[in-house]
mmCIF file of C-alpha atoms in Angstrom:
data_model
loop_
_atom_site.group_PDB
_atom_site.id
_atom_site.type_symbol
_atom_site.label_atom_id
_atom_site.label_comp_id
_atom_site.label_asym_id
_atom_site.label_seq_id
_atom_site.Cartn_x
_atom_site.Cartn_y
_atom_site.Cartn_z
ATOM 1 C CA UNK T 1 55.560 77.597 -80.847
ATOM 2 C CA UNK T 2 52.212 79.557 -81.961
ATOM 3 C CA UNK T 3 49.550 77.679 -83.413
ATOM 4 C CA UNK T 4 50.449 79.103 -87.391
ATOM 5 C CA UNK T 5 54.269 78.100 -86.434
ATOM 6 C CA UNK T 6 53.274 74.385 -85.269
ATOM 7 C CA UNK T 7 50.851 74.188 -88.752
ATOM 8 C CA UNK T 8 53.405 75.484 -90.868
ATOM 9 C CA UNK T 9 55.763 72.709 -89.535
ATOM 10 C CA UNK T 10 53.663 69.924 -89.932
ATOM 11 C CA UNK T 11 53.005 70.937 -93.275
ATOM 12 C CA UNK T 12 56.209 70.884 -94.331
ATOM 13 C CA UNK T 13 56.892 67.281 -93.174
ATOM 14 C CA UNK T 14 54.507 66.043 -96.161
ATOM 15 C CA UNK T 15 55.590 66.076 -99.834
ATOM 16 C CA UNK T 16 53.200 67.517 -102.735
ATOM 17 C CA UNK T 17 52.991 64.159 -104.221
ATOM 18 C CA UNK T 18 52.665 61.352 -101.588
ATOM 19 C CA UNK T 19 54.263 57.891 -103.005
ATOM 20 C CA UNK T 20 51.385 55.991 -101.466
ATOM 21 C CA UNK T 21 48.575 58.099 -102.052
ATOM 22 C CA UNK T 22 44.828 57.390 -100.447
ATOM 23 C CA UNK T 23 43.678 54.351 -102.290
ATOM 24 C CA UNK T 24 39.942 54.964 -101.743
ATOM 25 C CA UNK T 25 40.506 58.224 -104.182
ATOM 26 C CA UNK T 26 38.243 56.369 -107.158
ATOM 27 C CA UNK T 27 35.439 54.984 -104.160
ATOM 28 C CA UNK T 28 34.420 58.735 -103.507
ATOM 29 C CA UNK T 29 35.469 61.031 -106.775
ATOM 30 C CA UNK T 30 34.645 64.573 -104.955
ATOM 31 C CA UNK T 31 34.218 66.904 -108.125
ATOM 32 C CA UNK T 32 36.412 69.320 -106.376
ATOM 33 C CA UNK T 33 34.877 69.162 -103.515
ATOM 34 C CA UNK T 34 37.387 68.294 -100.739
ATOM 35 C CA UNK T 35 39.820 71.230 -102.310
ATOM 36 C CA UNK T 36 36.915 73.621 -101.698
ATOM 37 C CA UNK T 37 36.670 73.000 -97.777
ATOM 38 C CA UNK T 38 40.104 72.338 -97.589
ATOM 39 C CA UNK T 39 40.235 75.745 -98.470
ATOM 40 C CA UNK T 40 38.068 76.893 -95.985
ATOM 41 C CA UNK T 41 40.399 75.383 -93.135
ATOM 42 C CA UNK T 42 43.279 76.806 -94.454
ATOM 43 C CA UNK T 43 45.277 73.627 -95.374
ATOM 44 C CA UNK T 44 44.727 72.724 -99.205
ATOM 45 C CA UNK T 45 47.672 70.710 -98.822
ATOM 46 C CA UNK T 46 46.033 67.819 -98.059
ATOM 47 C CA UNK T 47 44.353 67.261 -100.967
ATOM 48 C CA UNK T 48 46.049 64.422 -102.509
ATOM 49 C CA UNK T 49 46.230 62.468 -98.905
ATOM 50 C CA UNK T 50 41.988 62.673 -98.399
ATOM 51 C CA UNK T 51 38.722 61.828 -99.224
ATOM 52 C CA UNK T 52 35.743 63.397 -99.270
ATOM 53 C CA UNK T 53 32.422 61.885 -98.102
ATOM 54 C CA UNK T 54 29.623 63.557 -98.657
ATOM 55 C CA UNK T 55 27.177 63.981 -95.778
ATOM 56 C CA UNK T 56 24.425 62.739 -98.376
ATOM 57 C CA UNK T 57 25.936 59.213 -98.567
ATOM 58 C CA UNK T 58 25.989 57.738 -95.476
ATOM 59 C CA UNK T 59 23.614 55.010 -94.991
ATOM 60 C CA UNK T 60 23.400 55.207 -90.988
ATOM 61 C CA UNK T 61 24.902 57.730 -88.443
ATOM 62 C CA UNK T 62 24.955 57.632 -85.005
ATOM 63 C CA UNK T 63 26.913 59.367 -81.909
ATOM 64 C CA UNK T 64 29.320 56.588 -80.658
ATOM 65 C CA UNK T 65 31.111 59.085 -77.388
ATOM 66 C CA UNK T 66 32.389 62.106 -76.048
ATOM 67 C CA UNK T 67 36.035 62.648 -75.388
ATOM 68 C CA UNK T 68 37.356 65.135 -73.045
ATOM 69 C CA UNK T 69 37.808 67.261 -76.346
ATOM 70 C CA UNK T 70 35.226 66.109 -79.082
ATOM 71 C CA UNK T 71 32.163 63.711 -80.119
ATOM 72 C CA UNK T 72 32.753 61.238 -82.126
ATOM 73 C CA UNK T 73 30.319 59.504 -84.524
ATOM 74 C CA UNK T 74 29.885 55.905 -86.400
ATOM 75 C CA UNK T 75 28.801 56.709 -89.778
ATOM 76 C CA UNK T 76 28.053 53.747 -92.328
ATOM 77 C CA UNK T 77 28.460 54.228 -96.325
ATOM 78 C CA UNK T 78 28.477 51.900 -99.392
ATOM 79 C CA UNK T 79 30.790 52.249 -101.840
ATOM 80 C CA UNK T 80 32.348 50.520 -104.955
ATOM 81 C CA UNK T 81 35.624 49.779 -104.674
ATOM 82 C CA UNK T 82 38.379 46.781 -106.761
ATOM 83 C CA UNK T 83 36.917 44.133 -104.033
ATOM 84 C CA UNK T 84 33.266 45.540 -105.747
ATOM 85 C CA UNK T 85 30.357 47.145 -103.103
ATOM 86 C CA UNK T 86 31.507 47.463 -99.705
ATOM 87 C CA UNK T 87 29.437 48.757 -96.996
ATOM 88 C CA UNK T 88 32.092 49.941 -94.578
ATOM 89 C CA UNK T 89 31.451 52.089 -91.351
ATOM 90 C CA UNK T 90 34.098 55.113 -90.294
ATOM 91 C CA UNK T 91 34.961 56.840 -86.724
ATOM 92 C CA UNK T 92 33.930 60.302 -87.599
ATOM 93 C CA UNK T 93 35.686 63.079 -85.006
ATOM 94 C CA UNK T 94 34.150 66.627 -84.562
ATOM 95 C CA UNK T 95 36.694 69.257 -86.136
ATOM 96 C CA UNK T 96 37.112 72.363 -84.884
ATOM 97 C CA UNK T 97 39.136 75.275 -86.374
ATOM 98 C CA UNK T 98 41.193 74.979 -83.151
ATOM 99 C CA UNK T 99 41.665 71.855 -84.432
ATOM 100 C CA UNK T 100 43.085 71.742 -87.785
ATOM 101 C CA UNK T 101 46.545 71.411 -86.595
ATOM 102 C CA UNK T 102 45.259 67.909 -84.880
ATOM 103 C CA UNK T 103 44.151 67.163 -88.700
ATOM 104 C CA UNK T 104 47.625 67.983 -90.343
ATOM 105 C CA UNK T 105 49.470 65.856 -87.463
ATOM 106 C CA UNK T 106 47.052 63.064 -88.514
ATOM 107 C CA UNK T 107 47.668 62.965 -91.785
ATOM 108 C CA UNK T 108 51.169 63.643 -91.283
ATOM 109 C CA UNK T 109 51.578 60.776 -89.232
ATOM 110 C CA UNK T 110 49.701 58.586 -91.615
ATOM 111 C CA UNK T 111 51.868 59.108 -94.338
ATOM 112 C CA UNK T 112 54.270 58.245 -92.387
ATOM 113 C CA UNK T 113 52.879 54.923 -91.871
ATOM 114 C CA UNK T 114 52.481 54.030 -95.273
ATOM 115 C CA UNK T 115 56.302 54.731 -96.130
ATOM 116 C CA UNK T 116 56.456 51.353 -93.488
ATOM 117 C CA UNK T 117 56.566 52.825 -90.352
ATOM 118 C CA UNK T 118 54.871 50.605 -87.710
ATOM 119 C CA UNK T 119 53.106 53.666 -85.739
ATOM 120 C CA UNK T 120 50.267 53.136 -83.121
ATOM 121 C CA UNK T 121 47.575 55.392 -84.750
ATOM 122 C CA UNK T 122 44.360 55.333 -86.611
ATOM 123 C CA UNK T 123 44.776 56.087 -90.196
ATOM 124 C CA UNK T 124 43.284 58.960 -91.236
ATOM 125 C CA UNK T 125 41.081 58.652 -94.573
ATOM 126 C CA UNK T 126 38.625 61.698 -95.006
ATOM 127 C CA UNK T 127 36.807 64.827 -93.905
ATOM 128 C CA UNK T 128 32.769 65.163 -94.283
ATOM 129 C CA UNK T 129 30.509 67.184 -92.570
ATOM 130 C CA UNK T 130 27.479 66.210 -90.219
ATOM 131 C CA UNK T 131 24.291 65.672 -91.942
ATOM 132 C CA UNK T 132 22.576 67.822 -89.352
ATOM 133 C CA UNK T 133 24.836 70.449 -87.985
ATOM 134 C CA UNK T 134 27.135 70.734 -90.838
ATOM 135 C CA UNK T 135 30.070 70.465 -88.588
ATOM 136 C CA UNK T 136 33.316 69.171 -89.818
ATOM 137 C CA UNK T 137 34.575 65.745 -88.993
ATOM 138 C CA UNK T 138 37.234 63.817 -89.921
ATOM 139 C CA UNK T 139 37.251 60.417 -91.064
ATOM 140 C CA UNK T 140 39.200 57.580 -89.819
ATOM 141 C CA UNK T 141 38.920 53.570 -89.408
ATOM 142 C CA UNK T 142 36.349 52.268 -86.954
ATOM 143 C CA UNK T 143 37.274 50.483 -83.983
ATOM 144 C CA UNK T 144 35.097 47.857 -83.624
ATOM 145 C CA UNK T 145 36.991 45.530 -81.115
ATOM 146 C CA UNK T 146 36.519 48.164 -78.033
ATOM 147 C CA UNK T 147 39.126 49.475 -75.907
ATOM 148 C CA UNK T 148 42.158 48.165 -74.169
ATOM 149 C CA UNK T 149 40.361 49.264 -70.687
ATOM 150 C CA UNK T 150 37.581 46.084 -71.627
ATOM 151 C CA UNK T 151 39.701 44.060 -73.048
ATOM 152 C CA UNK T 152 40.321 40.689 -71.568
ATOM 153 C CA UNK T 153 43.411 38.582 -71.406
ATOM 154 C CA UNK T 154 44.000 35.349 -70.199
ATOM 155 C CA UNK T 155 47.687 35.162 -69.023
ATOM 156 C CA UNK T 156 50.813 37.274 -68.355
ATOM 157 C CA UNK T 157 52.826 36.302 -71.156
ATOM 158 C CA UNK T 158 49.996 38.114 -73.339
ATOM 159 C CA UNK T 159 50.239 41.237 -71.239
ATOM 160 C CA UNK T 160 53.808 41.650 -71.492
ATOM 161 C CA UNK T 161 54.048 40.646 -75.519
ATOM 162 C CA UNK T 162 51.005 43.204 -76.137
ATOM 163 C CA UNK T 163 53.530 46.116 -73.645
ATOM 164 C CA UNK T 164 56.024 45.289 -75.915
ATOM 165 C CA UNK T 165 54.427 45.921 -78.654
ATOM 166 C CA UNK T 166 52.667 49.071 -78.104
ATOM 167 C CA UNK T 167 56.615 50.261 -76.489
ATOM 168 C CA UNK T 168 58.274 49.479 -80.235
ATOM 169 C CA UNK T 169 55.495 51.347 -81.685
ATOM 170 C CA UNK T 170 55.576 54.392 -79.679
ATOM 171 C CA UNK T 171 59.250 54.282 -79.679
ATOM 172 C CA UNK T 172 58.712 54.683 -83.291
ATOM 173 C CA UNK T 173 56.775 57.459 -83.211
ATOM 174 C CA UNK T 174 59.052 59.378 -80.840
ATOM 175 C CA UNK T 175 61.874 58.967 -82.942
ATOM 176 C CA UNK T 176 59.608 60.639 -85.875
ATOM 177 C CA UNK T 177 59.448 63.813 -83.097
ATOM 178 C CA UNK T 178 55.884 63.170 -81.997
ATOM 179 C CA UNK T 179 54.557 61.525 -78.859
ATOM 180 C CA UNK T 180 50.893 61.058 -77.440
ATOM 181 C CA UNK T 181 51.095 62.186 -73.721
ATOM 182 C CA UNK T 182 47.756 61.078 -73.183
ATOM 183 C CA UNK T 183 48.146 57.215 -72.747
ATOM 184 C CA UNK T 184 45.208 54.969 -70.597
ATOM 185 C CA UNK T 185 43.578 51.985 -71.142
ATOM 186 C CA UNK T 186 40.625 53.172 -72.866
ATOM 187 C CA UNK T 187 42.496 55.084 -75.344
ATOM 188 C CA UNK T 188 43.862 51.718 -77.223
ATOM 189 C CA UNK T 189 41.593 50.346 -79.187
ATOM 190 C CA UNK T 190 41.448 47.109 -81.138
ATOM 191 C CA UNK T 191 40.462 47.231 -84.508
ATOM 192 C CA UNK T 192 40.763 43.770 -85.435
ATOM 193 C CA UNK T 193 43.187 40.941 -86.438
ATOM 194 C CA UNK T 194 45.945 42.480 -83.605
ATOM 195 C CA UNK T 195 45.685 45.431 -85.797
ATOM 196 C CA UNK T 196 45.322 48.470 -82.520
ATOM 197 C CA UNK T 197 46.275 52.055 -82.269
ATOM 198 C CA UNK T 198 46.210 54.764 -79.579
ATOM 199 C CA UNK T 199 43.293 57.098 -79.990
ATOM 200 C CA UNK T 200 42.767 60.424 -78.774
ATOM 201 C CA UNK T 201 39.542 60.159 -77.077
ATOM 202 C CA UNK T 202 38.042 57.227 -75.295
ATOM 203 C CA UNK T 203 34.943 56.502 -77.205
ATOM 204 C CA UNK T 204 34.730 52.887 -78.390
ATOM 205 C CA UNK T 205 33.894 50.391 -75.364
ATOM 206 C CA UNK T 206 32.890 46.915 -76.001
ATOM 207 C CA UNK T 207 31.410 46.145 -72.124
ATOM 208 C CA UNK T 208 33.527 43.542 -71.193
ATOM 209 C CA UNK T 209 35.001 43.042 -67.539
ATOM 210 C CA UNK T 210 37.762 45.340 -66.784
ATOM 211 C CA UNK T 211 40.833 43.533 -65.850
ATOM 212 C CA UNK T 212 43.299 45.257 -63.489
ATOM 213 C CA UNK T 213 46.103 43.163 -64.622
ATOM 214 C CA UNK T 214 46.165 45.297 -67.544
ATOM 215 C CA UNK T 215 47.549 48.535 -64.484
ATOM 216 C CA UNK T 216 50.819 45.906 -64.514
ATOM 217 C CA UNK T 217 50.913 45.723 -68.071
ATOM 218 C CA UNK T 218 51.412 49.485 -68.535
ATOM 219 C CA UNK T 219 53.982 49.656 -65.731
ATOM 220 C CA UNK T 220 55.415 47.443 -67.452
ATOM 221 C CA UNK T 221 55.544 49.828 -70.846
ATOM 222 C CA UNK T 222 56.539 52.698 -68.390
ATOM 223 C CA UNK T 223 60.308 50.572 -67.290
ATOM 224 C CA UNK T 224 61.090 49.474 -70.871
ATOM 225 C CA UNK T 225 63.581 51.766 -72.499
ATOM 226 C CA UNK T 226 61.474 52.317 -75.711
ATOM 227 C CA UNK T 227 58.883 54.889 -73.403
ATOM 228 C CA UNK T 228 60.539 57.211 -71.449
ATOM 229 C CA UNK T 229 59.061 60.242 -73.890
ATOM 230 C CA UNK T 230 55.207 59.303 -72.251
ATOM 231 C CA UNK T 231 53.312 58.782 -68.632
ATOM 232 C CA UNK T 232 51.024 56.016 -68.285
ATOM 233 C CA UNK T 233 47.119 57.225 -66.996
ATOM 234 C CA UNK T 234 45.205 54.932 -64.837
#
């Protein structure tokens, strides 16, 4: 499938009127802005499913990692929302136009979380640029918990009910027609009350002591029946 084929695909999976649409619309009114540079990539559809946060309002910005196919930032805003001002900080992933498909998928596959879909990704919530560069980046929830590959645990019966958990979830998202095929320890990260998700790039480690149990736990994902669409990376 050619790169146009695979976009126009995605884009078809997502309605023009999403039932849950992105709730922190009203915390960053764009005056047209995010149609503009939605323009520019080629995929206006995605209008009503982003934000836009302008380069201008973030309070602190730093580089967080590299991946083996982007840098990703931590970028800090304040913002007025129903709970009143929030100060909230965002993962912010370099974007190139090679990349834009990776955007729709996202967004794609966040919709398809809010419909009640239990899927093990990061929700996608915006584009922006970098204050310096002006590159684009796309905007998703911070995980500030570290990754999986730091993460300790204190008995089996943890191991196997977090492998279970992560083998429902990906189950789910194979029987959507997607699958990851990049799975390791570091790209699981925490984000908070057992919230987690499987990231793209392995940016976000906390420094704790690596556990090798955790090499069981996945071969423990790899003989359930919910995985047999992904290999496990050690």
């Amino acid at each position: 499938m050619t790169d146009a084929n695979r976009l126009a695909s995605l884009l078809a999976r997502l309605p023009p009127s999403p039932d849950h649409p992105n709730i922190l619309k009203a915390a960053f009114p764009d005056n047209g802005q995010l149609q503009l540079h939605l323009e520019k990539l080629g995929v206006p559809q995605l209008e009503m499913y982003l934000v836009w946060i302008a380069p201008d309002r973030f309070t602190a910005f730093e580089e967080v990692g590299k991946g083996g196919f982007a840098t990703v930032y931590k970028g800090t805003v304040s913002f007025q929302d129903r709970k009143g001002e929030r100060e909230k900080s965002f993962a912010l992933k370099e974007l190139r136009k090679e990349m834009v498909p990776e955007l729709v998928m996202s967004a794609v596959l966040t919709f398809c979380d809010r419909q009640g879909n239990a899927l093990p990704i990061n929700e996608l919530i915006g584009l922006t640029r970098h204050p310096t560069n002006g590159d684009y980046l796309m905007v998703s929830r911070f995980s500030q918990h570290g990754a999986l590959e730091y993460k300790q645990m204190t008995n089996w019966r943890h191991v196997a009910k977090f492998a279970c958990r992560l083998a429902r979830r990906l189950s789910t998202l194979h029987a959507l027609g997607f699958s990851h095929n990049d799975l390791h320890p570091g790209n699981v990260a925490f984000a908070g009350r057992g919230n987690f998700h499987v990231a793209s790039d392995s940016w976000n480690k906390n420094g704790s002591v690596k556990l090798r149990k955790w090499d069981m736990g996945f071969a423990f994902v790899q003989m359930t029946h919910f995985n047999t669409q992904e290999n496990w990376n050690t």
